[in-house]
mmCIF file of C-alpha atoms and ligand atoms in Angstrom:
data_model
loop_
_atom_site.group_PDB
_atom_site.id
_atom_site.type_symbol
_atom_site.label_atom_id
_atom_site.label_comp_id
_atom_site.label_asym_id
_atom_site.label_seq_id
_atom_site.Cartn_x
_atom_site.Cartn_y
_atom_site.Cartn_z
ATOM 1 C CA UNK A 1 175.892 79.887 159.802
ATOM 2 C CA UNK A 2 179.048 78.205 159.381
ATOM 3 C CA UNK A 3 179.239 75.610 156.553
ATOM 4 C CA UNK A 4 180.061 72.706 159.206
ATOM 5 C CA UNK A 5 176.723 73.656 160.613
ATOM 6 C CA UNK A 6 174.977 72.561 157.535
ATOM 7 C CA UNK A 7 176.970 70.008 155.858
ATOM 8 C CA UNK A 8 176.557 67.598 157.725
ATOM 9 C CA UNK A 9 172.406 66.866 156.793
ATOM 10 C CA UNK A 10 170.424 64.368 155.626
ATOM 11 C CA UNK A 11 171.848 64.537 152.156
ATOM 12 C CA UNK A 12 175.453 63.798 153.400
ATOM 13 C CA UNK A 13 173.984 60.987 155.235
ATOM 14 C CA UNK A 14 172.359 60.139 151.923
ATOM 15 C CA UNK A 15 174.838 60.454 149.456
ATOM 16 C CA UNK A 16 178.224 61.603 150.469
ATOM 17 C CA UNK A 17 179.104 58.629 152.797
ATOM 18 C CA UNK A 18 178.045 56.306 149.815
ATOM 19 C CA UNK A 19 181.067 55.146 148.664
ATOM 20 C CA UNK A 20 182.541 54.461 152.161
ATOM 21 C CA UNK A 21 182.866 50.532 152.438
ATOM 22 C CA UNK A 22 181.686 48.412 155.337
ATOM 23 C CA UNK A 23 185.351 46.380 154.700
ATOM 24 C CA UNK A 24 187.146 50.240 154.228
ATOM 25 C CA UNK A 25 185.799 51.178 157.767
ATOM 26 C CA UNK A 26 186.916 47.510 159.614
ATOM 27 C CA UNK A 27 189.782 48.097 157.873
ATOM 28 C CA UNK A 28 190.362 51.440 159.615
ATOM 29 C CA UNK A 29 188.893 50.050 162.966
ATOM 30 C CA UNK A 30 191.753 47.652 163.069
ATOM 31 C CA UNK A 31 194.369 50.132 162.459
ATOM 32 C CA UNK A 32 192.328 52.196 165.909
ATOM 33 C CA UNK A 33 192.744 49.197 167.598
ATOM 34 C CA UNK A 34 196.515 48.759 166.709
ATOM 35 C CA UNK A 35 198.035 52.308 166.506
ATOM 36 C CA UNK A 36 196.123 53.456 169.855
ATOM 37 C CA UNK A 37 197.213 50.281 171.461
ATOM 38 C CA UNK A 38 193.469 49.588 172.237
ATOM 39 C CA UNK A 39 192.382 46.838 175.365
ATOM 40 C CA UNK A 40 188.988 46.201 176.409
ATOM 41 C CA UNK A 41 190.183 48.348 179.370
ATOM 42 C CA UNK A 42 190.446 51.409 177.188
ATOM 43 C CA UNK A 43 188.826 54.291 177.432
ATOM 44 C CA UNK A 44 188.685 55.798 174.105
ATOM 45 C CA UNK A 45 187.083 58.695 171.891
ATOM 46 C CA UNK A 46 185.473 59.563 168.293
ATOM 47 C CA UNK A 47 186.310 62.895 167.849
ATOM 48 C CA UNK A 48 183.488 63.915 164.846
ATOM 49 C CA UNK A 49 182.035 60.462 165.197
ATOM 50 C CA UNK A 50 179.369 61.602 162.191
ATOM 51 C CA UNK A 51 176.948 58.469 161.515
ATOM 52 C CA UNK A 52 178.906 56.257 164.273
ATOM 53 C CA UNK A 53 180.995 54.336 162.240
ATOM 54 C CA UNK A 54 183.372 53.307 164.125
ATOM 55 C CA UNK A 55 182.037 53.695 167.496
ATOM 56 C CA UNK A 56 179.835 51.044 166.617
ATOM 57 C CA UNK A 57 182.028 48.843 164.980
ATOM 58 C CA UNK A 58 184.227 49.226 168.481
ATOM 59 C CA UNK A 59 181.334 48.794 170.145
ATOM 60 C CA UNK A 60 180.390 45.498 168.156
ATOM 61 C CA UNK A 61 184.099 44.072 169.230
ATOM 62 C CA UNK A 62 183.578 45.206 172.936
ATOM 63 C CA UNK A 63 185.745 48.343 172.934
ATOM 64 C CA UNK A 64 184.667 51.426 175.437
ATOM 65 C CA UNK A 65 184.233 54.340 173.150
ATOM 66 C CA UNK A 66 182.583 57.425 173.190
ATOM 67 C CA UNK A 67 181.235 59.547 170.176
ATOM 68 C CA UNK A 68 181.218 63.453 169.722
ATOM 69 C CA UNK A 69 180.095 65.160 166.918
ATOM 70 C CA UNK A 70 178.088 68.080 166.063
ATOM 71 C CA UNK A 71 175.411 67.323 163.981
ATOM 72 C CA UNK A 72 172.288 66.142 165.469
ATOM 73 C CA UNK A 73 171.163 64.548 162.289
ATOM 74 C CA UNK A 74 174.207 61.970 162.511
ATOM 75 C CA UNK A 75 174.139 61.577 165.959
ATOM 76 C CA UNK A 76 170.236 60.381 166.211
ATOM 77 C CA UNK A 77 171.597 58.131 163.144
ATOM 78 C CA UNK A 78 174.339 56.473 165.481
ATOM 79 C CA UNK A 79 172.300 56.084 168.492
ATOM 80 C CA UNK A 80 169.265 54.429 166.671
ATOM 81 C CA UNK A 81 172.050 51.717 165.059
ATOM 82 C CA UNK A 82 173.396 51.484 168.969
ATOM 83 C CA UNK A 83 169.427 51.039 169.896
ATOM 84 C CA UNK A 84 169.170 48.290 167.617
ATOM 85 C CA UNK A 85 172.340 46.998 168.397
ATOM 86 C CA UNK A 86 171.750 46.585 172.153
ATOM 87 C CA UNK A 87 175.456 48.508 171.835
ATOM 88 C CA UNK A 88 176.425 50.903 175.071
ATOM 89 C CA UNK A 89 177.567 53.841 172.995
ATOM 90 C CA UNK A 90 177.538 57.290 174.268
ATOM 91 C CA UNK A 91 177.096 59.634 171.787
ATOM 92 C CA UNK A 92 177.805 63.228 172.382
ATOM 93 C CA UNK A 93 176.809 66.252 171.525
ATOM 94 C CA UNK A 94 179.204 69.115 171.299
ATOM 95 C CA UNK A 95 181.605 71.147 169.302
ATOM 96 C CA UNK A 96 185.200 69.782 168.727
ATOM 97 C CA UNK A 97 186.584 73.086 170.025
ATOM 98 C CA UNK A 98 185.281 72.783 173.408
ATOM 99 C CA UNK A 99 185.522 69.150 174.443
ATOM 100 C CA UNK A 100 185.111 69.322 177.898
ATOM 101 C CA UNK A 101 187.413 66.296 179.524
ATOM 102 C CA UNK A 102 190.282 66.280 181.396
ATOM 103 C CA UNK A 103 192.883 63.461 181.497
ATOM 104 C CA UNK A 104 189.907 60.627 180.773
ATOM 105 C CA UNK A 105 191.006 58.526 178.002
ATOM 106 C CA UNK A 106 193.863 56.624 176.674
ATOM 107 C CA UNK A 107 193.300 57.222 173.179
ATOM 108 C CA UNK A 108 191.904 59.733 170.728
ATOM 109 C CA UNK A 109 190.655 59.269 167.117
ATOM 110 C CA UNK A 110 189.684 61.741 164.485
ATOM 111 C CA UNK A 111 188.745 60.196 161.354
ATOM 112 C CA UNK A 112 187.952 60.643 157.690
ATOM 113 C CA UNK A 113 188.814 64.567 157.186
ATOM 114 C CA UNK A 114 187.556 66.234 160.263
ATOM 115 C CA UNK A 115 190.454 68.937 161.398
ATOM 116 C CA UNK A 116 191.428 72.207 159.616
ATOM 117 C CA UNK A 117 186.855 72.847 159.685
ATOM 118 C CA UNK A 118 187.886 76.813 161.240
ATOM 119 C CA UNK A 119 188.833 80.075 159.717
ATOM 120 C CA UNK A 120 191.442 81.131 161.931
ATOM 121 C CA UNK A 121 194.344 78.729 162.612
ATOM 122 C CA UNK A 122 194.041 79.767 166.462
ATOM 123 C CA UNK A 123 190.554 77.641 166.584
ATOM 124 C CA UNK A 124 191.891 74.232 164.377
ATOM 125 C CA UNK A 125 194.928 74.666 167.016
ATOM 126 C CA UNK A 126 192.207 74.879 170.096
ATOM 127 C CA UNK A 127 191.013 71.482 168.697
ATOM 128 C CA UNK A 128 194.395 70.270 168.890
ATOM 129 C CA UNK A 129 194.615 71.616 172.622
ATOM 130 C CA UNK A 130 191.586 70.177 174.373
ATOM 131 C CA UNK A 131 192.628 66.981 172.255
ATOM 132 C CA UNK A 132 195.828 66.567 174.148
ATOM 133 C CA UNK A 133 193.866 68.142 177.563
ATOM 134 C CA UNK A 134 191.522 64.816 177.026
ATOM 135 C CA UNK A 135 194.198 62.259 176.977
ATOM 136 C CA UNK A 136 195.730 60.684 180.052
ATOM 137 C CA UNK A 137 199.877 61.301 179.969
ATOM 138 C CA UNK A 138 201.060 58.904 177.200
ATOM 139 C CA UNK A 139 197.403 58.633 175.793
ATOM 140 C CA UNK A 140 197.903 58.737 171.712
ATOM 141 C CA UNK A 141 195.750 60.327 169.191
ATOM 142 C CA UNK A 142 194.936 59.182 165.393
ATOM 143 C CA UNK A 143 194.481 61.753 162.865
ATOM 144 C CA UNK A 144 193.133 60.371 159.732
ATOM 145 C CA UNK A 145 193.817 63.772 157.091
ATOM 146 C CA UNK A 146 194.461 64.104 153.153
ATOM 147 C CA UNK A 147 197.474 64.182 151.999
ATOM 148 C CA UNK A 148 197.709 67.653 149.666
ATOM 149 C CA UNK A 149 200.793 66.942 148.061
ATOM 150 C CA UNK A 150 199.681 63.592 146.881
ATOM 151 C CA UNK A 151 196.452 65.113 145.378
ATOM 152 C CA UNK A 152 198.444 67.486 143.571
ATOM 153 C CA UNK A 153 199.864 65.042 141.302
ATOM 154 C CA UNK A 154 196.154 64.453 139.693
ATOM 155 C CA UNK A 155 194.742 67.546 141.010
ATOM 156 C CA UNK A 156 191.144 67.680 139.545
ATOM 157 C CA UNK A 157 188.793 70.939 140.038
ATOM 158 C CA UNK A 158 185.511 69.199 139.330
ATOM 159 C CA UNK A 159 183.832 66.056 140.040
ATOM 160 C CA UNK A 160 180.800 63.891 139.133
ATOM 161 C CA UNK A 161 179.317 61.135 140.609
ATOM 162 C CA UNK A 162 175.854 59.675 139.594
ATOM 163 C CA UNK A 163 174.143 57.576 142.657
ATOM 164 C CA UNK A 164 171.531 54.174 142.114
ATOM 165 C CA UNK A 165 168.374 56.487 142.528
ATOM 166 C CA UNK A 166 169.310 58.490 139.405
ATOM 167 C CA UNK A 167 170.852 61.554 141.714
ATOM 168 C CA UNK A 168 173.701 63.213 140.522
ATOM 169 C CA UNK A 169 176.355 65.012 142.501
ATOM 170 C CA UNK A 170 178.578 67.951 141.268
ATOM 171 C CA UNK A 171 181.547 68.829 142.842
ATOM 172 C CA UNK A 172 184.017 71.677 142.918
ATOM 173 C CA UNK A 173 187.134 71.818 144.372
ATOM 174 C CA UNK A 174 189.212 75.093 144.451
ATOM 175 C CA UNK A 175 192.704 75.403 145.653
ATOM 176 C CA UNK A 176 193.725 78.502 146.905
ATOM 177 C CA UNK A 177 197.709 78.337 147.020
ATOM 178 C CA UNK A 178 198.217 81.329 149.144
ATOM 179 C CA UNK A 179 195.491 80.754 151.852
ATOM 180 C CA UNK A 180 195.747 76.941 152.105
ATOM 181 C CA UNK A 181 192.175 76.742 151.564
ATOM 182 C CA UNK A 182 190.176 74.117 149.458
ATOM 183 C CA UNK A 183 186.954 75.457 148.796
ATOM 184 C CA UNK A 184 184.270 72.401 147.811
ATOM 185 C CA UNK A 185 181.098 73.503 146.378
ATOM 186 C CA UNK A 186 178.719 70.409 145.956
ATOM 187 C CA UNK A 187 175.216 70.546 144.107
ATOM 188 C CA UNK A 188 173.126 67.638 144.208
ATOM 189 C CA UNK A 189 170.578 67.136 141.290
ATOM 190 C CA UNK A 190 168.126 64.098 141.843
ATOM 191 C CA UNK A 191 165.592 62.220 139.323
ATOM 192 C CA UNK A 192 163.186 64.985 140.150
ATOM 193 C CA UNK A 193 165.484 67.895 139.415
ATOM 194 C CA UNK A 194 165.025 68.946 143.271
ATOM 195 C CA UNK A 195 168.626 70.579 143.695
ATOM 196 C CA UNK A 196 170.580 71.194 146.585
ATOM 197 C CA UNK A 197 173.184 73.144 147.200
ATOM 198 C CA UNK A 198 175.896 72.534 150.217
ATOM 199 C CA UNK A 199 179.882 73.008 150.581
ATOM 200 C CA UNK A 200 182.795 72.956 152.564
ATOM 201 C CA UNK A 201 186.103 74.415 153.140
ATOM 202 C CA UNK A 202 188.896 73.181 154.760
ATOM 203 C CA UNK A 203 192.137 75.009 155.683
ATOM 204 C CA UNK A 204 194.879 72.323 154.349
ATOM 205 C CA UNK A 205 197.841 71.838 156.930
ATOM 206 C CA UNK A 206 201.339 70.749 155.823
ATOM 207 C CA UNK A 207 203.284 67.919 157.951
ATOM 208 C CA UNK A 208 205.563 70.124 159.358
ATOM 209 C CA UNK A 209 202.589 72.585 160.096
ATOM 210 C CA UNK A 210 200.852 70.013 162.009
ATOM 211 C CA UNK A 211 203.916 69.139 163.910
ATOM 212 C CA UNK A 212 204.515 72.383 164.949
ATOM 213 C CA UNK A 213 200.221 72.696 166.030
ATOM 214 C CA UNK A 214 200.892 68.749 168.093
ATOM 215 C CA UNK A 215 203.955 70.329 169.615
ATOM 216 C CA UNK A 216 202.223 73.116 171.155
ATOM 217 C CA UNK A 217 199.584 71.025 172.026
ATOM 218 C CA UNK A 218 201.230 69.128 174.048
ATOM 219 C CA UNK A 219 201.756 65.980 171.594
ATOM 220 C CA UNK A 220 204.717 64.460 169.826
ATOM 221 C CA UNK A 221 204.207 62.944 166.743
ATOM 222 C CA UNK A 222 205.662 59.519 166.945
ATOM 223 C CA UNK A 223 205.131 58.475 163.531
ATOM 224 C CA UNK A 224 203.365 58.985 160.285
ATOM 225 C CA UNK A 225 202.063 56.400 157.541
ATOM 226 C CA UNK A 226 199.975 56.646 154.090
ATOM 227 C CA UNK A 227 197.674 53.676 154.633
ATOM 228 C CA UNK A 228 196.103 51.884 157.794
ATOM 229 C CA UNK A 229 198.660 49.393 157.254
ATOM 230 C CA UNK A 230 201.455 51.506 158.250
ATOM 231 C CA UNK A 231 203.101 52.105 154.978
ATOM 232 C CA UNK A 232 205.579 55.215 154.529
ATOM 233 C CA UNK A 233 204.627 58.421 153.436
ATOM 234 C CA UNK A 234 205.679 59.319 149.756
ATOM 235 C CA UNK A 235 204.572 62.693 147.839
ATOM 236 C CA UNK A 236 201.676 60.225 145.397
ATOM 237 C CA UNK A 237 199.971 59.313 148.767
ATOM 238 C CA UNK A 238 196.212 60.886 148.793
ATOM 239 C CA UNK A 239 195.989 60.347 152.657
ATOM 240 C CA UNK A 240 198.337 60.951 155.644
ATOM 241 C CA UNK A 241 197.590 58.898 158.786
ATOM 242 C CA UNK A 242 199.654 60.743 161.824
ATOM 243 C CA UNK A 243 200.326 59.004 165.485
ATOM 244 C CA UNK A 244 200.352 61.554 168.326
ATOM 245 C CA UNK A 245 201.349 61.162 172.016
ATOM 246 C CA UNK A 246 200.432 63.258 174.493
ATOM 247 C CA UNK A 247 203.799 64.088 176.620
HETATM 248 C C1 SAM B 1 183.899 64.092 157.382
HETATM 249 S S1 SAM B 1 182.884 63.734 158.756
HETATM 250 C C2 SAM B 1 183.723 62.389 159.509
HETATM 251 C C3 SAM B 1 182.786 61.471 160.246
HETATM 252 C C4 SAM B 1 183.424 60.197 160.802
HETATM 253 N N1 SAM B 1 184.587 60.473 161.617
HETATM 254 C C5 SAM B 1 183.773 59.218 159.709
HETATM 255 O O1 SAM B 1 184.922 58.776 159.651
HETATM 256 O O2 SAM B 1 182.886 58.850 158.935
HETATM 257 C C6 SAM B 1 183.191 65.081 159.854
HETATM 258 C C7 SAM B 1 182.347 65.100 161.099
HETATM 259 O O3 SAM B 1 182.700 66.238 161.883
HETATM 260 C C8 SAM B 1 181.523 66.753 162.481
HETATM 261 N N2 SAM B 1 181.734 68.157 162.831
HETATM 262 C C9 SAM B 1 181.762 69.208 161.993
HETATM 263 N N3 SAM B 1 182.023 70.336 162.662
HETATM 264 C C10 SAM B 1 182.141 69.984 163.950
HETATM 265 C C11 SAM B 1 182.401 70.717 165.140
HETATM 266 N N4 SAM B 1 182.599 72.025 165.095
HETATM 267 N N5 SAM B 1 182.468 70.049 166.299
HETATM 268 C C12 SAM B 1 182.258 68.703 166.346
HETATM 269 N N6 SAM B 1 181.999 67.963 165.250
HETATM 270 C C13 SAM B 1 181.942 68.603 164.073
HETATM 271 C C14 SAM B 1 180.463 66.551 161.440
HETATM 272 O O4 SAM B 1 179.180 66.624 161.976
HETATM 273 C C15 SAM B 1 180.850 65.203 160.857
HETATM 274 O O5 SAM B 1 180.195 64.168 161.509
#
């Protein structure tokens, strides 16, 4: 199985998505709303919507959005919240490779690390593709990716992170130079000493590289920032947030 098959569990539900902030994702829902020029009218998507985070919050303002993602285990998460909610969320099922519209929405998000999952560039490029085949002409896309030059300046291999319930979380990160590869190998300890073992790796994609993979796409870039308010790129920034349009 592939490690995006797997990642994406109970535990990541648990743990991983911890430290994400209720302000950090309104934060990032207003930056959706601005960048993709967002009206009620809208028609937009979550591309790897995970546990619904900002589907729901653009639900909660009255935005039309729909979620895909892969992982069952998030998706049941996001449609119980909707339940709850009374929100009208779709939430879809489906692999980010294969999204199956055609000209149907005016703007495109992909947030919090979720391009670059595939071995060979040709399938990270085929997300790219049926991106830009889902937009309307002029529809713009959000990509939400690190920043690997920024990391580089405090470039650490390991991690530790100790959670309320007395679990602890390892984390190893290896960079290898030539393949553009960051290989993330994550045990989780808890107050029991149950362990689990999970990972990731994620094929790392240089600005120009991605400009070259939106080109053939279809998509222009039409501008790139560091932070959700639209600040400019320099080499300390940790995150790079890049505006697509499809031509
Ligand atoms: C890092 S999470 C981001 C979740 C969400 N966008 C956020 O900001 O919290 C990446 C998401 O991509 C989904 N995913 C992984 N592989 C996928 C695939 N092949 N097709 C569709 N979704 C996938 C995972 O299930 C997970 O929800």
């Amino acid at each position: 199985m592939a490690w995006y098959e797997n990642f994406f569990d109970e535990w990541y539900l648990k743990y991983w998505i911890q430290p994400i902030t209720e302000e950090r994702t309104h934060r990032e829902v207003d930056a959706i709303i601005r960048f993709l020029d967002l009206t009620p009218e809208s028609k937009v998507l979550d591309l790897c919507c995970g546990q619904g985070r900002h589907s729901l919050e653009l639900g909660r303002r009255g935005y039309q959005v729909i979620g895909y993602d892969l992982s069952e285990t998030l998706l049941d998460h996001s449609r119980t919240v909707a339940q709850e909610e009374n929100l009208n969320i779709e939430f879809i099922s489906g692999d980010m490779r294969e999204l199956p519209y055609r000209d149907e929405f005016d703007g495109i998000f992909n947030f919090y690390t979720a391009f670059g999952y595939f071995e060979k560039d040709e399938e990270n490029q085929q997300v790219l593709d049926v991106v830009s085949k889902a937009l309307k002409t002029n529809g713009k896309f959000l990509l939400d990716y690190p920043c690997l030059e920024g990391r580089m300046t405090n470039w650490k291999t390991q991690e530790y992170f100790e959670y309320d319930d007395g679990t602890i979380m390892l984390h190893e990160m290896l960079h290898d130079v030539f393949e553009q590869t960051i290989k993330n190998n994550v045990l989780y300890i808890t107050k029991d000493n149950d362990r689990h073992r999970t990972g990731f790796t994620l094929r790392h994609y240089y600005g120009r590289e991605l400009q070259q993979c939106f080109d053939k796409a279809g998509m222009n870039i039409l501008e790139h920032y560091s932070t959700m308010d639209g600040a400019p790129l320099t080499n300390r920034d940790i995150r790079i947030l890049i505006l697509g349009q499809k031509r």
